[in-house]
Coordinates of C-alpha atoms and ligand atoms in Angstrom, one line a residue:
M1 CA -34.8 28.8 -20.9
R2 CA -32.8 25.7 -20.0
G3 CA -30.7 27.2 -17.3
E4 CA -33.8 28.7 -15.6
R5 CA -35.4 25.2 -15.5
R6 CA -32.9 24.5 -12.8
G7 CA -33.7 27.6 -11.0
G8 CA -30.6 29.2 -12.4
G9 CA -29.8 31.9 -14.9
R10 CA -27.7 32.1 -18.0
P11 CA -24.3 33.7 -17.9
G12 CA -24.4 37.5 -17.8
Q13 CA -28.0 37.8 -16.7
G14 CA -27.0 39.0 -13.3
G15 CA -28.8 38.4 -10.0
R16 CA -27.9 35.5 -7.6
A17 CA -28.5 32.9 -10.3
L18 CA -27.3 29.4 -10.2
N19 CA -24.9 29.0 -13.2
L20 CA -24.3 25.4 -13.6
R21 CA -21.3 24.5 -15.8
K22 CA -19.7 21.4 -17.0
I23 CA -16.0 20.9 -17.2
E24 CA -14.6 17.8 -18.9
A25 CA -11.1 16.4 -18.4
E26 CA -9.3 13.1 -18.3
S27 CA -8.7 13.0 -14.6
Y28 CA -10.1 14.8 -11.6
R29 CA -6.9 16.6 -11.0
E30 CA -7.0 18.0 -14.5
A31 CA -10.7 19.0 -14.1
L32 CA -9.9 20.8 -10.9
A33 CA -7.1 22.7 -12.6
K34 CA -9.5 23.7 -15.4
V35 CA -12.1 24.9 -12.9
R36 CA -9.4 27.0 -11.2
T37 CA -8.2 28.6 -14.5
A38 CA -11.8 29.3 -15.6
Y39 CA -13.4 30.5 -12.2
G40 CA -10.5 31.0 -9.7
D41 CA -11.8 30.7 -6.2
D42 CA -15.4 31.6 -7.1
A43 CA -16.3 28.1 -8.2
L44 CA -18.1 25.6 -6.1
I45 CA -18.0 22.0 -7.5
V46 CA -21.5 20.5 -7.1
G47 CA -21.2 17.1 -8.8
T48 CA -18.8 14.8 -10.6
R49 CA -19.3 11.9 -13.0
T50 CA -16.7 9.4 -14.4
F51 CA -17.3 7.3 -17.4
Q52 CA -15.6 5.5 -20.4
R53 CA -15.9 7.1 -23.8
G54 CA -15.2 4.9 -26.8
G55 CA -13.9 1.4 -26.6
V56 CA -15.6 -1.9 -27.4
L57 CA -17.7 -4.2 -25.0
G58 CA -16.4 -2.2 -22.0
L59 CA -12.8 -2.6 -23.0
G60 CA -10.4 0.1 -24.1
G61 CA -11.8 3.6 -24.5
K62 CA -10.9 6.7 -22.5
Q63 CA -11.8 7.8 -19.0
V64 CA -13.7 11.0 -19.0
V65 CA -14.2 13.0 -15.7
E66 CA -17.1 15.5 -15.8
V67 CA -17.2 18.1 -13.1
Y68 CA -20.3 20.3 -12.6
V69 CA -19.5 23.8 -11.1
T70 CA -21.5 26.7 -10.1
E71 CA -20.0 30.1 -9.3
T72 CA -20.6 31.5 -5.8
K73 CA -20.7 35.0 -7.2
T74 CA -22.4 36.3 -10.3
R75 CA -20.1 37.5 -13.1
G76 CA -21.5 40.9 -12.5
E77 CA -20.3 40.9 -9.0
R78 CA -16.9 39.7 -10.1
L79 CA -16.6 42.3 -12.7
M80 CA -17.6 45.0 -10.2
E81 CA -15.0 43.6 -7.7
L82 CA -12.3 43.8 -10.5
R83 CA -13.4 47.4 -11.1
G84 CA -13.5 48.1 -7.5
Q85 CA -17.2 49.0 -7.5
A86 CA -20.2 47.7 -5.7
P87 CA -22.6 45.7 -8.0
R88 CA -25.6 47.5 -9.3
M89 CA -28.7 46.1 -10.9
P90 CA -29.2 45.3 -13.8
L91 CA -25.7 43.9 -14.3
P92 CA -24.1 44.2 -17.7
A93 CA -23.7 41.0 -19.7
V94 CA -20.3 39.5 -19.6
A95 CA -18.6 37.0 -21.8
A96 CA -18.8 33.3 -20.7
P97 CA -15.6 31.8 -19.4
A98 CA -13.1 31.0 -22.1
A99 CA -13.6 27.3 -21.7
Y100 CA -17.3 27.7 -22.6
A101 CA -17.2 30.6 -25.0
A102 CA -15.8 28.1 -27.5
A103 CA -18.6 25.6 -27.2
P104 CA -21.8 27.1 -25.8
E105 CA -23.9 24.3 -27.1
Q106 CA -22.0 21.8 -25.0
A107 CA -22.4 24.0 -22.0
D108 CA -26.1 24.1 -22.5
A109 CA -26.3 20.4 -23.1
A110 CA -24.6 19.9 -19.8
L111 CA -27.5 21.8 -18.2
D112 CA -29.8 19.2 -19.6
A113 CA -27.9 16.4 -18.1
P114 CA -29.8 15.2 -15.0
L115 CA -27.8 15.9 -11.8
P116 CA -27.7 13.4 -9.0
A117 CA -29.8 14.4 -6.1
A118 CA -26.8 15.0 -3.9
A119 CA -25.4 17.4 -6.5
R120 CA -28.8 19.3 -6.7
E121 CA -28.7 19.7 -2.9
R122 CA -25.1 21.0 -3.2
A123 CA -26.2 23.3 -5.9
A124 CA -29.0 24.7 -3.8
A125 CA -26.7 25.1 -0.8
S126 CA -24.3 27.0 -3.1
E127 CA -26.8 29.9 -3.2
R128 CA -25.6 30.7 0.3
A129 CA -22.1 32.0 -0.4
P130 CA -19.9 29.4 1.3
S131 CA -16.6 30.0 3.0
A132 CA -13.2 29.0 1.5
I133 CA -13.2 26.0 4.1
D134 CA -16.7 25.0 3.0
R135 CA -15.5 25.0 -0.6
R136 CA -12.5 22.9 0.2
L137 CA -14.6 20.5 2.4
N138 CA -17.1 20.2 -0.5
E139 CA -14.2 19.4 -2.9
I140 CA -12.7 16.8 -0.6
G141 CA -16.2 15.1 -0.2
L142 CA -16.5 15.0 -4.0
V143 CA -13.0 13.5 -4.4
L144 CA -13.9 10.8 -2.0
E145 CA -17.2 10.2 -3.7
Q146 CA -15.5 9.9 -6.9
L147 CA -12.7 7.6 -5.6
S148 CA -15.3 5.3 -4.1
G149 CA -17.1 5.3 -7.5
E150 CA -13.8 4.3 -9.2
V151 CA -13.1 1.5 -6.7
Q152 CA -16.6 0.2 -7.3
H153 CA -16.0 0.3 -11.0
L154 CA -12.7 -1.6 -10.7
L155 CA -14.3 -4.2 -8.4
R156 CA -17.1 -4.7 -10.9
R157 CA -14.6 -5.1 -13.7
S158 CA -12.7 -7.7 -11.7
E159 CA -15.9 -9.6 -10.7
G160 CA -17.6 -9.4 -14.0
P161 CA -16.9 -10.5 -17.5
P162 CA -16.6 -7.9 -20.2
W163 CA -17.5 -10.1 -23.2
G164 CA -21.1 -9.2 -23.6
H165 CA -22.0 -12.8 -24.7
P166 CA -24.2 -14.8 -22.3
V167 CA -22.4 -18.1 -22.8
L168 CA -19.0 -16.6 -22.3
E169 CA -20.3 -14.9 -19.2
E170 CA -21.6 -18.2 -17.8
A171 CA -18.3 -20.0 -18.7
Y172 CA -16.4 -17.2 -16.9
A173 CA -18.7 -17.5 -13.8
L174 CA -18.2 -21.3 -13.9
L175 CA -14.4 -21.0 -13.9
R176 CA -14.5 -18.4 -11.1
E177 CA -16.7 -20.7 -9.1
R178 CA -14.1 -23.4 -9.4
D179 CA -11.5 -21.1 -7.9
V180 CA -9.7 -20.4 -11.2
E181 CA -7.8 -17.1 -10.8
D182 CA -9.4 -14.1 -12.6
D183 CA -6.5 -13.7 -15.0
L184 CA -6.4 -17.3 -16.1
A185 CA -10.2 -17.5 -16.4
R186 CA -10.1 -14.5 -18.7
Q187 CA -7.3 -16.0 -20.8
L188 CA -9.2 -19.2 -21.1
I189 CA -12.4 -17.5 -22.1
A190 CA -10.6 -15.5 -24.6
R191 CA -9.9 -18.8 -26.4
L192 CA -13.5 -19.8 -26.7
D193 CA -14.7 -19.3 -30.3
R194 CA -17.7 -17.1 -30.3
A195 CA -18.6 -18.3 -33.8
V196 CA -19.7 -21.6 -32.5
L197 CA -21.6 -20.6 -29.4
P198 CA -25.4 -20.4 -29.3
E199 CA -26.8 -17.0 -28.7
E200 CA -29.0 -18.2 -25.8
G201 CA -27.9 -20.0 -22.6
M202 CA -26.5 -23.5 -22.9
D203 CA -27.4 -26.2 -20.4
E204 CA -25.0 -26.6 -17.7
A205 CA -23.6 -30.0 -18.8
A206 CA -22.9 -28.8 -22.3
L207 CA -21.3 -25.6 -21.0
R208 CA -19.0 -27.6 -18.8
G209 CA -18.1 -29.9 -21.6
L210 CA -17.2 -27.0 -23.9
V211 CA -15.2 -25.2 -21.3
A212 CA -13.4 -28.4 -20.3
A213 CA -12.4 -29.1 -23.9
H214 CA -10.9 -25.7 -24.2
A215 CA -9.3 -25.9 -20.8
A216 CA -7.5 -29.1 -21.8
R217 CA -6.0 -27.4 -24.8
F218 CA -5.2 -24.3 -22.6
I219 CA -3.4 -26.5 -20.1
D220 CA -1.5 -28.3 -22.8
A221 CA -0.3 -25.0 -24.3
L222 CA 0.6 -23.6 -20.8
A223 CA 2.9 -26.6 -20.1
P224 CA 3.5 -29.0 -23.0
A225 CA 4.3 -32.6 -22.0
P226 CA 8.1 -33.3 -22.1
A227 CA 9.2 -34.9 -25.3
A228 CA 11.2 -37.7 -23.6
P229 CA 9.5 -40.4 -21.5
A230 CA 10.0 -40.6 -17.8
G231 CA 13.6 -41.9 -17.0
R232 CA 14.8 -44.4 -14.6
V233 CA 15.6 -42.2 -11.6
T234 CA 13.1 -39.7 -10.1
I235 CA 14.0 -37.4 -7.2
F236 CA 10.9 -36.0 -5.3
V237 CA 11.4 -32.5 -3.8
G238 CA 9.0 -30.1 -2.2
P239 CA 8.0 -28.2 0.9
T240 CA 7.5 -30.1 4.3
G241 CA 4.6 -32.3 4.8
V242 CA 3.1 -32.1 1.3
G243 CA 3.2 -36.0 0.8
K244 CA 6.4 -36.8 -0.9
T245 CA 7.1 -40.0 1.0
T246 CA 3.6 -41.3 0.7
T247 CA 3.5 -40.5 -3.0
I248 CA 6.7 -42.4 -3.5
A249 CA 5.3 -45.4 -1.6
K250 CA 2.1 -45.2 -3.9
L251 CA 4.2 -45.1 -7.1
A252 CA 6.7 -47.7 -6.0
A253 CA 3.9 -50.1 -5.2
R254 CA 2.2 -49.5 -8.6
E255 CA 5.3 -50.0 -10.5
R256 CA 6.1 -53.2 -8.5
Y257 CA 2.8 -54.8 -8.6
S258 CA 1.0 -53.5 -11.7
S259 CA 4.0 -53.2 -14.0
G260 CA 6.1 -55.9 -12.5
R261 CA 9.2 -53.8 -12.7
S262 CA 12.2 -54.0 -10.5
V263 CA 12.0 -51.0 -8.2
A264 CA 14.3 -49.6 -5.5
L265 CA 14.2 -46.6 -3.1
I266 CA 16.8 -44.1 -1.9
T267 CA 16.3 -41.6 0.8
L268 CA 18.2 -38.4 1.3
D269 CA 16.1 -37.6 4.3
T270 CA 18.3 -38.2 7.3
F271 CA 17.2 -34.9 8.7
R272 CA 14.2 -36.2 10.8
I273 CA 14.8 -39.2 13.0
A274 CA 11.6 -41.0 11.9
A275 CA 12.0 -40.2 8.2
V276 CA 14.2 -43.2 7.2
D277 CA 11.9 -45.5 9.3
Q278 CA 8.8 -44.2 7.5
L279 CA 10.2 -45.1 4.1
R280 CA 11.7 -48.3 5.4
K281 CA 8.3 -49.5 6.5
Y282 CA 6.9 -49.0 3.0
A283 CA 10.0 -50.7 1.4
D284 CA 9.5 -53.7 3.7
I285 CA 5.8 -54.0 3.0
I286 CA 6.2 -53.6 -0.8
G287 CA 9.4 -55.8 -0.8
L288 CA 11.9 -53.2 -2.1
E289 CA 15.5 -52.5 -1.5
L290 CA 16.1 -49.1 0.3
K291 CA 19.4 -47.2 0.4
V292 CA 20.3 -44.1 2.5
A293 CA 22.5 -41.4 1.0
T294 CA 23.9 -38.8 3.4
D295 CA 25.7 -36.6 0.9
P296 CA 25.8 -36.0 -2.8
P297 CA 28.6 -38.5 -3.6
G298 CA 26.6 -41.0 -1.5
L299 CA 23.6 -40.5 -3.8
R300 CA 25.7 -41.0 -6.9
E301 CA 27.2 -44.2 -5.4
A302 CA 23.6 -45.5 -4.4
I303 CA 22.3 -45.0 -8.0
D304 CA 25.3 -46.7 -9.5
S305 CA 24.9 -49.6 -7.1
L306 CA 21.2 -50.1 -8.2
A307 CA 22.1 -50.4 -12.0
A308 CA 20.0 -53.5 -12.3
C309 CA 16.8 -51.7 -11.2
E310 CA 14.4 -50.4 -13.8
R311 CA 12.9 -47.6 -11.5
I312 CA 14.5 -45.8 -8.6
F313 CA 12.5 -43.4 -6.5
V314 CA 14.5 -40.9 -4.4
D315 CA 12.9 -39.3 -1.3
S316 CA 14.2 -36.0 0.0
A317 CA 13.6 -34.1 3.3
G318 CA 10.9 -31.5 3.1
R319 CA 12.4 -28.0 2.6
S320 CA 10.8 -24.8 3.6
P321 CA 10.9 -22.6 0.5
A322 CA 12.4 -19.9 2.8
D323 CA 15.4 -22.0 3.8
E324 CA 18.1 -21.0 1.4
L325 CA 20.8 -23.2 3.0
R326 CA 18.8 -26.4 2.8
L327 CA 17.6 -25.7 -0.7
G328 CA 21.3 -25.2 -1.6
E329 CA 22.0 -28.7 -0.1
L330 CA 19.2 -30.2 -2.1
T331 CA 20.5 -28.6 -5.3
S332 CA 23.9 -30.3 -4.6
F333 CA 22.2 -33.6 -4.3
V334 CA 20.3 -33.1 -7.6
R335 CA 23.6 -32.0 -9.4
A336 CA 25.2 -35.3 -8.3
A337 CA 22.6 -37.2 -10.3
P338 CA 22.4 -35.5 -13.6
D339 CA 20.6 -38.5 -15.1
A340 CA 17.7 -38.2 -12.6
Q341 CA 14.5 -36.3 -13.2
V342 CA 13.1 -34.1 -10.5
S343 CA 9.4 -33.9 -9.6
L344 CA 8.3 -30.9 -7.4
V345 CA 5.6 -32.1 -5.0
L346 CA 3.1 -29.5 -4.0
S347 CA -0.1 -29.6 -1.9
A348 CA -3.3 -28.5 -3.7
T349 CA -4.5 -27.3 -0.3
A350 CA -2.1 -24.4 -0.5
S351 CA -3.2 -21.0 -1.9
A352 CA -2.2 -20.1 -5.4
R353 CA 0.2 -17.4 -4.0
T354 CA 1.9 -20.0 -1.7
L355 CA 2.2 -22.4 -4.7
R356 CA 3.8 -19.7 -6.8
R357 CA 6.3 -18.9 -4.0
S358 CA 7.3 -22.6 -3.7
I359 CA 7.7 -22.9 -7.5
D360 CA 10.0 -19.9 -7.5
R361 CA 12.0 -21.1 -4.7
F362 CA 12.4 -24.7 -6.0
A363 CA 13.2 -23.4 -9.4
R364 CA 16.8 -23.2 -8.4
V365 CA 16.8 -26.9 -7.6
G366 CA 15.3 -27.5 -11.1
F367 CA 12.3 -29.8 -11.8
R368 CA 10.8 -31.4 -14.8
D369 CA 7.2 -31.8 -13.6
L370 CA 4.7 -31.2 -10.8
V371 CA 2.9 -33.7 -8.5
L372 CA -0.1 -32.2 -6.8
T373 CA -1.3 -33.9 -3.7
K374 CA -4.3 -33.8 -1.3
L375 CA -6.9 -33.0 -3.9
D376 CA -9.3 -34.8 -1.6
E377 CA -8.9 -31.9 0.9
T378 CA -9.5 -29.2 -1.6
Q379 CA -12.8 -27.8 -2.9
G380 CA -11.9 -25.5 -5.8
R381 CA -9.4 -27.0 -8.2
G382 CA -8.4 -23.7 -9.8
V383 CA -5.1 -23.7 -8.0
I384 CA -3.9 -26.6 -10.2
L385 CA -4.2 -24.3 -13.1
S386 CA -2.3 -21.5 -11.2
A387 CA 0.6 -23.9 -10.5
I388 CA 0.9 -25.2 -14.1
A389 CA 0.8 -21.6 -15.4
H390 CA 3.4 -20.4 -13.0
A391 CA 5.7 -23.4 -13.3
A392 CA 5.1 -23.8 -17.1
R393 CA 5.5 -27.5 -16.3
P394 CA 3.1 -30.3 -16.6
V395 CA 1.5 -32.2 -13.7
S396 CA 2.6 -35.9 -13.9
F397 CA 0.5 -37.2 -11.0
L398 CA -2.3 -36.2 -8.8
T399 CA -3.0 -37.8 -5.4
N400 CA -6.3 -37.8 -3.6
G401 CA -6.0 -39.5 -0.3
Q402 CA -3.7 -41.2 2.2
N403 CA -4.3 -44.8 1.0
V404 CA -1.2 -46.5 -0.4
P405 CA -1.1 -47.4 -3.3
D406 CA -4.7 -46.5 -4.4
D407 CA -5.0 -42.8 -4.0
I408 CA -2.9 -41.6 -7.0
E409 CA -3.6 -41.2 -10.6
A410 CA -1.6 -40.2 -13.8
A411 CA -2.5 -36.6 -14.8
D412 CA -2.9 -35.3 -18.3
P413 CA -4.4 -32.0 -19.5
Q414 CA -7.8 -33.6 -20.3
R415 CA -8.0 -35.2 -16.8
I416 CA -7.1 -32.0 -15.1
A417 CA -9.7 -30.1 -17.2
D418 CA -12.3 -32.7 -16.1
L419 CA -11.4 -32.4 -12.5
L420 CA -11.5 -28.6 -12.8
L421 CA -15.0 -28.4 -14.5
N422 CA -16.7 -31.6 -13.5
G423 CA -15.2 -32.3 -10.1
G424 CA -14.0 -35.6 -11.5
Ligands
LIG501 N1 -5.6 -36.2 2.5 C1 -4.4 -36.5 1.9 N2 -3.4 -36.7 2.7 C2 -2.2 -37.0 2.2 C3 -2.0 -37.2 0.8 N3 -0.8 -37.5 0.5 C4 -0.2 -37.6 1.7 N4 -1.0 -37.2 2.7 C5 -0.8 -37.2 4.1 O1 0.1 -36.1 4.4 C6 0.9 -36.3 5.5 C7 2.4 -36.0 5.2 O2 2.8 -37.0 4.2 P1 4.2 -37.3 4.0 O3 4.3 -38.3 2.8 O4 5.0 -37.7 5.2 O5 4.8 -35.9 3.5 P2 6.3 -35.5 3.2 O6 6.2 -34.5 2.1 O7 7.1 -36.7 2.9 O8 6.7 -34.8 4.5 P3 8.2 -34.4 5.0 O9 9.1 -35.6 4.6 O10 8.1 -34.2 6.5 O11 8.5 -33.2 4.3 C8 0.6 -37.8 5.9 O12 -0.3 -37.7 6.9 C9 0.0 -38.4 4.7 O13 -0.8 -39.4 4.9 C10 -3.2 -37.0 -0.1 O14 -3.2 -37.1 -1.2 N5 -4.4 -36.7 0.6
LIG502 MG1 8.9 -37.4 3.8

């Protein structure tokens, strides 16, 4: 008999037999309620198991919680108790609890399921009638065990890919290695067309090429390039110390020397004593006119006075994303120059979370594109993707060093994808 193989007896056989039963529910709480309804306080939970039923490739499906219980008293003893009599041997057969009477095969099948060693130990221990406190402690232990199992399960899900295709799994691992956030890596992988993938592993270079091509399309879709070309006036805004002034010097020098355009600079940064001097030095070296605007009408006036210039770069004081007042001031400057475009400068050394916060705070100022600086100081390039996805704005320039004017390059989705996957 199956029950006896575990050293137990079938329901109604009497004696101090080990009657293992399985209760199934959608949650541990529901399972406990079912146990109480079926057995009252006489049940001892000896094991639990959680798994997904249904679904495809680990996705979807329903969580099932199985709880194995054994009664601490035989049904004969319980019956006698109810009748107010002491148990006698042999005990009369009693019906199985309602939950099992309906499906005895399932209950028997449950007895065939291998129990974990810990559960077997608990089952053996249950032959000594435990106190109510023992039972509660046992239950608490099992809840903790189950919670820890669920946490492990969640961790595994967030670490590992659920696609069941080796190339997709490798592509996912590659993106995660490059510090692409989990959510974005998953979105990108979902775009890879299974139909064109080889069943066996691709070589690393081919895999990177494939993922980079998809990443470029993904980036383009996240933040399509603006329809209008860059205008005459650009205001650079951003948190403190990210490289606004240095980037302006790089761009101004390139425009001046490579394109031969007439370029001028305006600074709004009268906040720090050295700020105007810093930009003036660059202006002198490159041979550019520099104007200082101390208030919004001053900015308007400066732009109007430079009508003959083909390109005007406007520097602003770095603003902490937390500084409402100064962000408000910056917004007033930007409003005074509605013909200007705004670039938000962010450092790629910041965490994805910090970048998102800056993007949210500078959204009130308004910006058309992103400039990401200090790529030379970062390892993973995944934060670029996080910034683009959150801002839903394209990256116009990337900077990768302190050298003026060399350490800057124009960005487009393909270039960003190459940097991301190939290290560029
Ligand atoms: N490694 C590296 N350093 C950079 C890069 N761009 C700027 N820097 C350095 O970052 C520091 C700050 O640069 P700034 O241009 O003064 O930054 P800012 O945003 O104008 O700073 P505030 O005006 O004070 O807000 C300087 O030491 C720059 O040389 C870059 O691409 N890579
Ligand atoms: Mg500056």
